[in-house]
């Protein structure tokens, strides 16, 4: 009696433990006297998955706006490298990883005329994706009776990435003297599969802060839609796909181009796009079995696999206010805002809705007429956004990515600041599906030889043919042939007659 391997693969996602680490950053400046605004962003560039550990490396892009000793408002930037890791017994070589890093705090550690130094606190989280082989069996032994079933499994097809450049233009108000800040963000709005490719579309939102020849601070937003096809062998139109994008901020280029119609700001924003494709396939497995000749020891195991279910973009409004502390100079004129960012602190499903909570941040740079000084204050505005998000299984996993746009700040009575902005949030949802399968079957001792020619088997109402045959250790066709008038499942209690050929 022989059982053969009938193994198959499934995919399972698991959350990586959230953690934090710090990065020391230094930005070289020219005769600085005051820091006015700060913007930071973290990105992962490389990732290596080994047994028990995921090593990754990236950088923190830091942009500062500062005042120099001549009273000029200038900008400077730096790219600060970092390395970090996740550790866990559930991590194995060959796994895939989705890693998210976010700057959650950045404090000034030292200030001098030629440099600003910061300590950036980075939050890391993500998911590890296992492609697991599930053990299963098959047999062609004539003495083994088995019942098969088709189960749907989710398998990883593969992953791919590419870098694309999204170009756009912005018409400034007046002639541009200096570009102070360029804040670019990207959000994925739709992911679709094709034959050997995955299509990713979304928006790149860029805010440019600049100074005109007249010395006025101006800013403008531009939103540019993109759609990129990432080659991924094995993907089909029926594939389940997911896509992520991030801005390579250290390579963003903003140029001032003069034309007959006036100046134009030309923007080139490189984005890194990552895609993963999965397939849902039907696999035939043995659900139950028995032998007509021998006892069989059966081992059954359960397993989880992850279904990629839903992806949507939720939009909302953020507003709030701040009253300046008494020791702060009053606000006579807001010059500009900079360092806009948003951090999601929690996300969950409740009553058919998705709820996202977080904090929006910005720096407000203003003028005080009394001493003709430039000052800045940081705003931290908490928010909560919700929208309809119906799912069959609310116990799944949410991953969210948010961007902020259309920031507007006004001041009243010299000490009250009112903040208004829009937030766009990409919400991805998946959940685990539990299944089980016979993983092993081992032949034990033979049944005792029957020393009788007939047997009456008692069958309870509701019993199926399979149940009676398994209990009697005979094939189903034997019962049907010897009891042609019996209908299964049994409508009432009945006796099933079995005849055996006696051997000497």
Tab-separated table of C-alpha atoms in Angstrom:
chain	number	residue	atom	x	y	z
A	1	UNK	CA	0.000	0.000	0.000
A	2	UNK	CA	1.614	3.248	-1.119
A	3	UNK	CA	0.900	6.924	-0.521
A	4	UNK	CA	2.620	9.538	-2.666
A	5	UNK	CA	3.289	13.218	-2.198
A	6	UNK	CA	0.708	15.647	-3.552
A	7	UNK	CA	2.127	18.868	-2.094
A	8	UNK	CA	1.043	22.380	-3.071
A	9	UNK	CA	2.073	25.961	-2.282
A	10	UNK	CA	0.148	28.699	-0.479
A	11	UNK	CA	0.982	32.265	0.534
A	12	UNK	CA	0.670	33.713	3.997
A	13	UNK	CA	1.281	37.229	5.271
A	14	UNK	CA	2.330	38.013	8.808
A	15	UNK	CA	2.839	41.360	10.478
A	16	UNK	CA	6.364	42.338	11.388
A	17	UNK	CA	6.820	43.686	14.884
A	18	UNK	CA	6.654	47.455	15.033
A	19	UNK	CA	9.878	49.088	16.199
A	20	UNK	CA	11.755	52.365	16.341
A	21	UNK	CA	15.308	53.485	15.740
A	22	UNK	CA	17.088	56.838	15.550
A	23	UNK	CA	19.165	58.386	12.774
A	24	UNK	CA	21.667	61.196	13.257
A	25	UNK	CA	21.470	63.753	10.451
A	26	UNK	CA	23.617	66.755	9.626
A	27	UNK	CA	22.756	69.496	7.118
A	28	UNK	CA	25.448	71.914	5.977
A	29	UNK	CA	24.298	75.550	5.875
A	30	UNK	CA	25.822	78.956	5.129
A	31	UNK	CA	26.099	81.380	8.049
A	32	UNK	CA	22.805	80.287	9.580
A	33	UNK	CA	21.217	82.177	12.448
A	34	UNK	CA	17.773	80.547	12.770
A	35	UNK	CA	15.997	77.376	11.654
A	36	UNK	CA	12.619	78.230	10.187
A	37	UNK	CA	11.205	74.996	8.747
A	38	UNK	CA	12.116	71.353	8.506
A	39	UNK	CA	10.778	68.564	6.305
A	40	UNK	CA	11.834	64.926	6.500
A	41	UNK	CA	11.026	61.708	4.712
A	42	UNK	CA	12.369	58.170	5.023
A	43	UNK	CA	12.629	55.572	2.261
A	44	UNK	CA	13.900	51.993	2.051
A	45	UNK	CA	16.338	51.332	-0.797
A	46	UNK	CA	17.480	47.730	-0.270
A	47	UNK	CA	16.179	44.695	1.586
A	48	UNK	CA	17.613	41.226	2.270
A	49	UNK	CA	15.626	38.357	3.807
A	50	UNK	CA	17.602	35.641	5.577
A	51	UNK	CA	16.746	32.955	8.102
A	52	UNK	CA	15.534	34.760	11.216
A	53	UNK	CA	16.253	38.300	10.044
A	54	UNK	CA	15.322	40.946	7.489
A	55	UNK	CA	18.105	43.468	6.933
A	56	UNK	CA	17.236	46.697	5.172
A	57	UNK	CA	18.885	50.012	4.375
A	58	UNK	CA	17.639	53.395	3.272
A	59	UNK	CA	17.981	57.086	3.901
A	60	UNK	CA	16.272	60.029	5.539
A	61	UNK	CA	15.939	63.066	3.300
A	62	UNK	CA	16.144	66.257	5.342
A	63	UNK	CA	15.299	69.689	3.932
A	64	UNK	CA	15.669	72.862	5.980
A	65	UNK	CA	14.683	76.473	5.473
A	66	UNK	CA	16.778	78.872	7.507
A	67	UNK	CA	17.715	82.499	8.018
A	68	UNK	CA	21.332	83.589	7.481
A	69	UNK	CA	23.263	86.466	9.018
A	70	UNK	CA	22.319	88.769	6.113
A	71	UNK	CA	18.616	88.245	6.744
A	72	UNK	CA	18.194	86.026	3.686
A	73	UNK	CA	15.899	82.997	3.706
A	74	UNK	CA	17.765	80.023	2.251
A	75	UNK	CA	17.336	76.270	1.911
A	76	UNK	CA	19.619	73.259	2.281
A	77	UNK	CA	19.188	69.512	2.227
A	78	UNK	CA	20.952	66.298	3.123
A	79	UNK	CA	20.473	62.550	2.676
A	80	UNK	CA	21.222	60.581	5.844
A	81	UNK	CA	21.737	56.802	5.418
A	82	UNK	CA	20.473	54.223	7.874
A	83	UNK	CA	20.344	50.451	8.373
A	84	UNK	CA	17.958	48.444	10.483
A	85	UNK	CA	16.439	44.982	10.733
A	86	UNK	CA	13.524	42.809	11.808
A	87	UNK	CA	14.156	39.571	13.684
A	88	UNK	CA	11.864	36.595	14.199
A	89	UNK	CA	11.599	32.832	14.059
A	90	UNK	CA	8.905	33.195	11.390
A	91	UNK	CA	11.349	34.761	8.887
A	92	UNK	CA	13.047	32.476	6.348
A	93	UNK	CA	15.314	32.844	3.354
A	94	UNK	CA	13.163	33.157	0.267
A	95	UNK	CA	10.381	35.081	1.999
A	96	UNK	CA	9.308	38.457	0.634
A	97	UNK	CA	8.900	41.591	2.711
A	98	UNK	CA	6.890	44.794	2.647
A	99	UNK	CA	8.691	47.360	4.802
A	100	UNK	CA	7.331	50.739	5.868
A	101	UNK	CA	9.430	53.439	7.512
A	102	UNK	CA	8.197	56.792	8.726
A	103	UNK	CA	9.813	59.748	10.480
A	104	UNK	CA	7.699	60.238	13.592
A	105	UNK	CA	9.858	62.864	15.284
A	106	UNK	CA	12.898	64.970	14.516
A	107	UNK	CA	14.647	67.076	17.157
A	108	UNK	CA	17.434	69.590	16.766
A	109	UNK	CA	20.514	68.309	18.577
A	110	UNK	CA	22.875	71.192	17.781
A	111	UNK	CA	22.938	74.446	15.810
A	112	UNK	CA	25.943	76.287	14.443
A	113	UNK	CA	26.607	78.787	11.684
A	114	UNK	CA	27.666	76.063	9.265
A	115	UNK	CA	25.428	73.094	10.168
A	116	UNK	CA	22.227	71.903	11.746
A	117	UNK	CA	22.233	68.521	13.429
A	118	UNK	CA	19.124	66.453	14.073
A	119	UNK	CA	18.108	63.191	15.680
A	120	UNK	CA	15.295	61.638	13.654
A	121	UNK	CA	13.138	58.969	15.251
A	122	UNK	CA	12.037	56.385	12.677
A	123	UNK	CA	9.147	53.956	13.029
A	124	UNK	CA	9.446	50.644	11.200
A	125	UNK	CA	6.711	48.118	10.496
A	126	UNK	CA	5.593	45.911	7.657
A	127	UNK	CA	4.740	42.379	6.619
A	128	UNK	CA	6.632	39.228	5.758
A	129	UNK	CA	5.197	37.109	2.957
A	130	UNK	CA	5.755	33.369	3.159
A	131	UNK	CA	5.383	31.048	0.205
A	132	UNK	CA	4.782	27.784	2.042
A	133	UNK	CA	4.647	24.212	0.781
A	134	UNK	CA	1.732	22.330	2.314
A	135	UNK	CA	2.157	18.576	2.601
A	136	UNK	CA	-0.602	16.483	1.047
A	137	UNK	CA	-0.973	12.898	-0.217
A	138	UNK	CA	-2.437	10.872	-3.073
A	139	UNK	CA	-2.730	7.145	-3.781
A	140	UNK	CA	-3.714	4.703	-6.512
A	141	UNK	CA	-3.928	1.667	-4.211
A	142	UNK	CA	-7.007	-0.390	-5.137
A	143	UNK	CA	-7.626	-1.292	-1.491
A	144	UNK	CA	-7.798	2.358	-0.394
A	145	UNK	CA	-11.087	4.217	-0.647
A	146	UNK	CA	-10.896	8.006	-0.489
A	147	UNK	CA	-13.083	11.049	-0.807
A	148	UNK	CA	-11.623	14.037	-2.653
A	149	UNK	CA	-12.482	17.715	-2.569
A	150	UNK	CA	-11.326	20.815	-4.412
A	151	UNK	CA	-9.986	23.611	-2.225
A	152	UNK	CA	-9.081	27.095	-3.403
A	153	UNK	CA	-5.560	28.159	-2.497
A	154	UNK	CA	-3.771	31.484	-2.863
A	155	UNK	CA	-0.260	31.345	-4.308
A	156	UNK	CA	2.397	34.000	-4.839
A	157	UNK	CA	3.241	34.461	-8.505
A	158	UNK	CA	6.087	36.885	-7.913
A	159	UNK	CA	7.125	40.480	-7.342
A	160	UNK	CA	8.760	43.213	-9.390
A	161	UNK	CA	9.765	46.848	-9.116
A	162	UNK	CA	10.770	49.727	-11.322
A	163	UNK	CA	11.511	53.432	-11.106
A	164	UNK	CA	9.481	55.878	-13.153
A	165	UNK	CA	9.713	59.653	-13.489
A	166	UNK	CA	6.558	61.730	-13.296
A	167	UNK	CA	6.899	65.131	-14.968
A	168	UNK	CA	4.648	68.145	-14.442
A	169	UNK	CA	4.653	71.937	-14.660
A	170	UNK	CA	3.604	74.737	-12.346
A	171	UNK	CA	3.096	78.369	-13.290
A	172	UNK	CA	4.536	80.579	-10.548
A	173	UNK	CA	3.207	83.925	-9.400
A	174	UNK	CA	5.907	86.330	-10.559
A	175	UNK	CA	9.553	85.714	-11.337
A	176	UNK	CA	11.207	83.042	-9.212
A	177	UNK	CA	14.335	84.075	-7.369
A	178	UNK	CA	14.861	81.050	-5.077
A	179	UNK	CA	13.170	77.699	-4.654
A	180	UNK	CA	13.040	76.946	-0.945
A	181	UNK	CA	11.185	73.648	-0.683
A	182	UNK	CA	9.780	70.960	-2.900
A	183	UNK	CA	7.510	68.522	-1.086
A	184	UNK	CA	6.510	65.575	-3.275
A	185	UNK	CA	4.207	62.749	-2.235
A	186	UNK	CA	2.690	59.815	-4.099
A	187	UNK	CA	-0.454	57.792	-3.577
A	188	UNK	CA	-1.523	54.612	-5.390
A	189	UNK	CA	-5.194	54.726	-6.384
A	190	UNK	CA	-5.612	51.632	-8.543
A	191	UNK	CA	-3.754	48.384	-9.278
A	192	UNK	CA	-4.779	46.046	-12.112
A	193	UNK	CA	-3.294	42.890	-13.567
A	194	UNK	CA	-2.610	42.015	-17.188
A	195	UNK	CA	-0.761	39.332	-19.096
A	196	UNK	CA	2.791	39.381	-17.657
A	197	UNK	CA	2.424	42.880	-16.218
A	198	UNK	CA	0.794	44.825	-13.389
A	199	UNK	CA	-0.598	48.310	-14.020
A	200	UNK	CA	-0.293	50.854	-11.205
A	201	UNK	CA	-1.943	54.269	-11.327
A	202	UNK	CA	-2.194	57.128	-8.870
A	203	UNK	CA	-1.271	60.738	-8.186
A	204	UNK	CA	1.946	62.570	-7.460
A	205	UNK	CA	1.263	65.714	-5.447
A	206	UNK	CA	4.027	68.318	-5.220
A	207	UNK	CA	4.061	71.581	-3.335
A	208	UNK	CA	6.729	74.106	-4.269
A	209	UNK	CA	7.692	76.950	-1.973
A	210	UNK	CA	9.653	79.779	-3.629
A	211	UNK	CA	10.682	83.408	-3.290
A	212	UNK	CA	9.951	85.938	-6.062
A	213	UNK	CA	12.227	88.709	-7.274
A	214	UNK	CA	10.137	91.093	-5.163
A	215	UNK	CA	10.970	89.073	-2.061
A	216	UNK	CA	7.495	87.570	-1.652
A	217	UNK	CA	7.039	84.026	-0.425
A	218	UNK	CA	4.749	82.049	-2.704
A	219	UNK	CA	3.720	78.427	-2.998
A	220	UNK	CA	1.735	76.251	-5.365
A	221	UNK	CA	0.404	72.716	-5.614
A	222	UNK	CA	0.421	70.519	-8.693
A	223	UNK	CA	-1.185	67.080	-8.943
A	224	UNK	CA	-0.038	64.839	-11.779
A	225	UNK	CA	-1.689	61.514	-12.502
A	226	UNK	CA	0.501	58.573	-13.513
A	227	UNK	CA	-0.018	55.075	-14.853
A	228	UNK	CA	2.847	52.612	-15.177
A	229	UNK	CA	2.989	49.000	-16.334
A	230	UNK	CA	5.490	46.922	-14.374
A	231	UNK	CA	6.582	43.707	-16.057
A	232	UNK	CA	5.872	40.624	-13.965
A	233	UNK	CA	6.138	37.238	-15.625
A	234	UNK	CA	3.305	34.879	-14.799
A	235	UNK	CA	0.728	37.554	-14.032
A	236	UNK	CA	-2.667	37.137	-15.727
A	237	UNK	CA	-5.814	39.196	-15.984
A	238	UNK	CA	-7.272	37.114	-13.144
A	239	UNK	CA	-4.341	37.656	-10.785
A	240	UNK	CA	-4.789	39.258	-7.378
A	241	UNK	CA	-2.375	42.178	-7.245
A	242	UNK	CA	-1.147	44.885	-4.915
A	243	UNK	CA	1.101	47.866	-5.560
A	244	UNK	CA	3.043	50.411	-3.548
A	245	UNK	CA	4.912	53.578	-4.501
A	246	UNK	CA	7.351	55.946	-2.809
A	247	UNK	CA	9.070	59.156	-3.871
A	248	UNK	CA	12.851	59.197	-4.193
A	249	UNK	CA	12.994	62.685	-2.757
A	250	UNK	CA	16.741	63.109	-2.989
A	251	UNK	CA	16.429	62.890	-6.785
A	252	UNK	CA	13.485	65.269	-7.264
A	253	UNK	CA	14.408	68.035	-9.732
A	254	UNK	CA	12.648	71.418	-9.860
A	255	UNK	CA	13.868	73.816	-12.546
A	256	UNK	CA	12.848	77.329	-13.549
A	257	UNK	CA	12.361	77.599	-17.309
A	258	UNK	CA	11.781	80.954	-18.990
A	259	UNK	CA	9.564	81.189	-22.055
A	260	UNK	CA	7.756	83.844	-24.072
A	261	UNK	CA	4.694	83.272	-21.935
A	262	UNK	CA	6.655	83.683	-18.709
A	263	UNK	CA	8.410	81.440	-16.211
A	264	UNK	CA	7.414	77.807	-15.703
A	265	UNK	CA	8.508	75.480	-12.932
A	266	UNK	CA	9.341	72.077	-14.428
A	267	UNK	CA	9.147	69.188	-11.990
A	268	UNK	CA	10.650	65.711	-12.384
A	269	UNK	CA	9.653	63.375	-9.560
A	270	UNK	CA	11.160	59.849	-9.550
A	271	UNK	CA	8.957	57.246	-7.899
A	272	UNK	CA	9.775	53.646	-6.988
A	273	UNK	CA	6.904	51.270	-7.740
A	274	UNK	CA	6.686	47.793	-6.219
A	275	UNK	CA	4.098	45.182	-7.204
A	276	UNK	CA	3.179	41.685	-6.090
A	277	UNK	CA	0.881	39.256	-7.877
A	278	UNK	CA	-1.019	36.274	-6.488
A	279	UNK	CA	-3.246	33.638	-8.046
A	280	UNK	CA	-6.210	31.693	-6.770
A	281	UNK	CA	-6.065	28.072	-7.899
A	282	UNK	CA	-8.114	24.938	-7.290
A	283	UNK	CA	-6.238	21.984	-5.790
A	284	UNK	CA	-7.718	18.509	-5.389
A	285	UNK	CA	-6.888	16.887	-2.052
A	286	UNK	CA	-7.997	13.788	-0.152
A	287	UNK	CA	-10.554	14.792	2.442
A	288	UNK	CA	-11.096	11.349	4.002
A	289	UNK	CA	-9.869	7.782	3.420
A	290	UNK	CA	-9.886	4.203	4.669
A	291	UNK	CA	-8.622	0.799	3.564
A	292	UNK	CA	-10.595	-2.376	3.038
A	293	UNK	CA	-7.605	-4.435	4.187
A	294	UNK	CA	-5.606	-2.527	6.812
A	295	UNK	CA	-5.907	0.025	9.565
A	296	UNK	CA	-4.544	3.440	8.442
A	297	UNK	CA	-3.073	6.039	10.782
A	298	UNK	CA	-4.041	9.460	9.399
A	299	UNK	CA	-2.483	12.829	10.281
A	300	UNK	CA	-4.432	16.008	9.496
A	301	UNK	CA	-2.984	19.519	9.731
A	302	UNK	CA	-4.550	22.953	9.428
A	303	UNK	CA	-2.978	25.976	7.749
A	304	UNK	CA	-3.615	29.671	7.166
A	305	UNK	CA	-3.333	31.398	3.816
A	306	UNK	CA	-3.832	35.072	3.044
A	307	UNK	CA	-6.389	36.463	0.650
A	308	UNK	CA	-5.719	39.923	-0.829
A	309	UNK	CA	-9.179	41.429	-0.774
A	310	UNK	CA	-9.674	45.129	-1.145
A	311	UNK	CA	-7.923	48.410	-1.927
A	312	UNK	CA	-9.534	51.835	-1.810
A	313	UNK	CA	-8.603	55.504	-1.476
A	314	UNK	CA	-10.288	57.436	1.324
A	315	UNK	CA	-10.306	61.231	1.275
A	316	UNK	CA	-11.076	63.576	4.119
A	317	UNK	CA	-10.582	66.991	5.600
A	318	UNK	CA	-8.319	67.964	8.478
A	319	UNK	CA	-8.810	71.125	10.482
A	320	UNK	CA	-7.626	72.410	13.808
A	321	UNK	CA	-6.181	75.370	15.618
A	322	UNK	CA	-3.368	76.438	17.909
A	323	UNK	CA	-3.015	79.358	20.283
A	324	UNK	CA	0.520	80.697	20.588
A	325	UNK	CA	2.160	80.524	23.986
A	326	UNK	CA	2.597	83.845	25.750
A	327	UNK	CA	6.371	83.848	25.358
A	328	UNK	CA	6.068	83.599	21.563
A	329	UNK	CA	6.102	86.812	19.470
A	330	UNK	CA	2.677	87.650	18.055
A	331	UNK	CA	1.802	86.962	14.441
A	332	UNK	CA	1.504	90.043	12.271
A	333	UNK	CA	1.841	88.275	8.925
A	334	UNK	CA	2.160	84.620	7.918
A	335	UNK	CA	4.886	84.385	5.287
A	336	UNK	CA	4.710	80.707	4.423
A	337	UNK	CA	4.182	77.171	5.707
A	338	UNK	CA	6.582	74.290	5.145
A	339	UNK	CA	7.430	70.795	6.270
A	340	UNK	CA	3.928	69.436	5.676
A	341	UNK	CA	3.544	65.797	6.672
A	342	UNK	CA	1.032	63.319	8.041
A	343	UNK	CA	1.471	60.329	10.339
A	344	UNK	CA	-1.163	57.608	10.752
A	345	UNK	CA	-1.295	56.468	14.373
A	346	UNK	CA	-4.087	53.891	14.109
A	347	UNK	CA	-6.524	52.336	11.644
A	348	UNK	CA	-9.357	49.896	12.233
A	349	UNK	CA	-12.707	48.607	10.963
A	350	UNK	CA	-15.923	49.295	12.851
A	351	UNK	CA	-19.588	49.042	11.863
A	352	UNK	CA	-18.934	48.800	8.138
A	353	UNK	CA	-16.492	51.695	8.115
A	354	UNK	CA	-12.740	52.144	8.085
A	355	UNK	CA	-11.446	54.649	10.626
A	356	UNK	CA	-8.017	56.269	10.243
A	357	UNK	CA	-6.520	58.420	12.974
A	358	UNK	CA	-3.314	60.387	12.877
A	359	UNK	CA	-1.491	63.681	13.184
A	360	UNK	CA	-0.864	66.308	10.499
A	361	UNK	CA	2.208	68.500	10.959
A	362	UNK	CA	3.465	71.746	9.464
A	363	UNK	CA	5.712	74.683	10.268
A	364	UNK	CA	4.255	78.187	10.179
A	365	UNK	CA	6.778	80.948	9.454
A	366	UNK	CA	5.531	84.420	10.331
A	367	UNK	CA	6.629	88.040	10.696
A	368	UNK	CA	6.490	90.046	13.904
A	369	UNK	CA	6.358	93.794	13.180
A	370	UNK	CA	7.453	94.882	16.629
A	371	UNK	CA	11.030	93.742	16.197
A	372	UNK	CA	10.798	92.934	12.451
A	373	UNK	CA	11.736	89.304	13.176
A	374	UNK	CA	10.989	86.045	11.412
A	375	UNK	CA	9.647	83.315	13.693
A	376	UNK	CA	8.289	79.812	13.298
A	377	UNK	CA	5.988	77.497	15.191
A	378	UNK	CA	5.189	73.834	14.587
A	379	UNK	CA	1.569	72.713	14.369
A	380	UNK	CA	0.505	69.175	15.322
A	381	UNK	CA	-3.124	68.664	14.331
A	382	UNK	CA	-4.819	65.379	15.334
A	383	UNK	CA	-7.467	64.022	12.981
A	384	UNK	CA	-9.886	61.167	12.453
A	385	UNK	CA	-11.261	60.221	9.023
A	386	UNK	CA	-13.819	57.514	8.293
A	387	UNK	CA	-15.564	56.114	5.227
A	388	UNK	CA	-17.653	53.107	4.222
A	389	UNK	CA	-15.568	49.951	3.909
A	390	UNK	CA	-17.617	46.766	3.958
A	391	UNK	CA	-15.748	43.463	4.158
A	392	UNK	CA	-16.953	39.938	4.806
A	393	UNK	CA	-14.295	39.269	7.441
A	394	UNK	CA	-13.601	42.311	9.680
A	395	UNK	CA	-10.767	40.511	11.504
A	396	UNK	CA	-8.249	41.026	8.702
A	397	UNK	CA	-5.231	43.306	8.408
A	398	UNK	CA	-5.254	46.930	7.270
A	399	UNK	CA	-2.250	48.757	5.831
A	400	UNK	CA	-2.605	52.458	5.109
A	401	UNK	CA	-0.529	55.181	3.485
A	402	UNK	CA	-1.508	58.844	3.688
A	403	UNK	CA	-0.518	62.072	1.964
A	404	UNK	CA	-1.450	65.658	2.770
A	405	UNK	CA	-2.326	68.392	0.270
A	406	UNK	CA	-3.981	71.800	-0.105
A	407	UNK	CA	-2.685	73.038	3.239
A	408	UNK	CA	-4.035	76.440	4.252
A	409	UNK	CA	-3.107	78.312	7.400
A	410	UNK	CA	-4.502	81.652	8.612
A	411	UNK	CA	-3.904	83.701	11.751
A	412	UNK	CA	-6.395	85.727	13.770
A	413	UNK	CA	-5.898	88.186	16.618
A	414	UNK	CA	-2.145	87.718	16.374
A	415	UNK	CA	-2.075	84.552	18.448
A	416	UNK	CA	-4.598	82.094	17.016
A	417	UNK	CA	-3.610	79.857	14.086
A	418	UNK	CA	-6.210	77.929	12.089
A	419	UNK	CA	-5.197	74.969	9.962
A	420	UNK	CA	-7.094	73.392	7.064
A	421	UNK	CA	-5.941	70.634	4.679
A	422	UNK	CA	-7.036	67.629	2.653
A	423	UNK	CA	-5.792	64.106	3.284
A	424	UNK	CA	-5.767	61.180	0.853
A	425	UNK	CA	-5.340	57.704	2.309
A	426	UNK	CA	-4.680	54.455	0.420
A	427	UNK	CA	-6.242	51.568	2.364
A	428	UNK	CA	-5.250	47.960	1.645
A	429	UNK	CA	-7.018	45.061	3.305
A	430	UNK	CA	-6.357	41.327	3.477
A	431	UNK	CA	-7.461	38.469	5.706
A	432	UNK	CA	-6.439	34.907	6.470
A	433	UNK	CA	-8.412	31.832	5.437
A	434	UNK	CA	-8.171	28.664	7.551
A	435	UNK	CA	-8.151	25.268	5.853
A	436	UNK	CA	-6.980	21.734	6.618
A	437	UNK	CA	-5.678	18.735	4.731
A	438	UNK	CA	-4.513	15.157	5.323
A	439	UNK	CA	-0.741	15.430	5.422
A	440	UNK	CA	0.245	11.831	6.163
A	441	UNK	CA	-1.246	8.330	6.022
A	442	UNK	CA	0.509	5.269	7.372
A	443	UNK	CA	-0.553	1.612	6.974
A	444	UNK	CA	-0.822	-0.221	10.290
A	445	UNK	CA	-1.944	-3.824	11.014
A	446	UNK	CA	-4.251	-5.824	8.775
A	447	UNK	CA	-7.891	-6.311	9.733
A	448	UNK	CA	-8.764	-9.682	11.291
A	449	UNK	CA	-10.026	-12.193	8.770
A	450	UNK	CA	-13.826	-12.423	8.753
A	451	UNK	CA	-15.053	-15.891	9.766
A	452	UNK	CA	-18.688	-15.259	8.844
A	453	UNK	CA	-20.535	-15.039	5.539
A	454	UNK	CA	-23.032	-12.299	6.365
A	455	UNK	CA	-23.144	-9.149	8.474
A	456	UNK	CA	-25.908	-6.751	9.373
A	457	UNK	CA	-24.707	-3.164	9.742
A	458	UNK	CA	-26.934	-0.733	11.603
A	459	UNK	CA	-27.355	2.610	9.864
A	460	UNK	CA	-28.818	5.649	11.606
A	461	UNK	CA	-31.134	8.061	9.816
A	462	UNK	CA	-29.161	10.714	7.943
A	463	UNK	CA	-26.097	8.538	7.404
A	464	UNK	CA	-24.379	8.832	4.011
A	465	UNK	CA	-23.164	5.919	1.914
A	466	UNK	CA	-19.542	6.930	2.627
A	467	UNK	CA	-20.100	6.776	6.388
A	468	UNK	CA	-21.563	3.264	6.275
A	469	UNK	CA	-18.873	1.954	3.909
A	470	UNK	CA	-16.063	3.398	6.033
A	471	UNK	CA	-17.505	1.900	9.185
A	472	UNK	CA	-17.896	-1.511	7.557
A	473	UNK	CA	-14.498	-1.303	5.799
A	474	UNK	CA	-15.948	-2.183	2.400
A	475	UNK	CA	-16.208	-0.292	-0.858
A	476	UNK	CA	-19.283	1.825	-1.531
A	477	UNK	CA	-20.176	-0.154	-4.675
A	478	UNK	CA	-20.367	-3.355	-2.625
A	479	UNK	CA	-23.068	-1.841	-0.401
A	480	UNK	CA	-25.000	-0.529	-3.407
A	481	UNK	CA	-24.828	-3.855	-5.221
A	482	UNK	CA	-25.955	-5.896	-2.195
A	483	UNK	CA	-28.613	-3.398	-1.026
A	484	UNK	CA	-30.188	-2.063	-4.227
A	485	UNK	CA	-33.339	-0.815	-2.520
A	486	UNK	CA	-31.584	1.333	0.084
A	487	UNK	CA	-31.428	5.090	-0.649
A	488	UNK	CA	-28.715	7.322	0.808
A	489	UNK	CA	-28.663	9.380	2.871
A	490	UNK	CA	-30.848	7.164	5.008
A	491	UNK	CA	-34.323	8.594	5.585
A	492	UNK	CA	-34.758	6.423	8.683
A	493	UNK	CA	-32.842	3.889	10.715
A	494	UNK	CA	-32.092	0.823	8.588
A	495	UNK	CA	-30.135	-2.398	8.564
A	496	UNK	CA	-27.542	-2.809	5.808
A	497	UNK	CA	-26.807	-6.406	4.792
A	498	UNK	CA	-23.279	-7.355	3.739
A	499	UNK	CA	-22.262	-10.740	2.338
A	500	UNK	CA	-18.719	-12.089	2.493
A	501	UNK	CA	-17.048	-14.992	0.764
A	502	UNK	CA	-15.603	-17.261	3.374
A	503	UNK	CA	-12.097	-18.540	2.847
A	504	UNK	CA	-10.484	-21.517	4.485
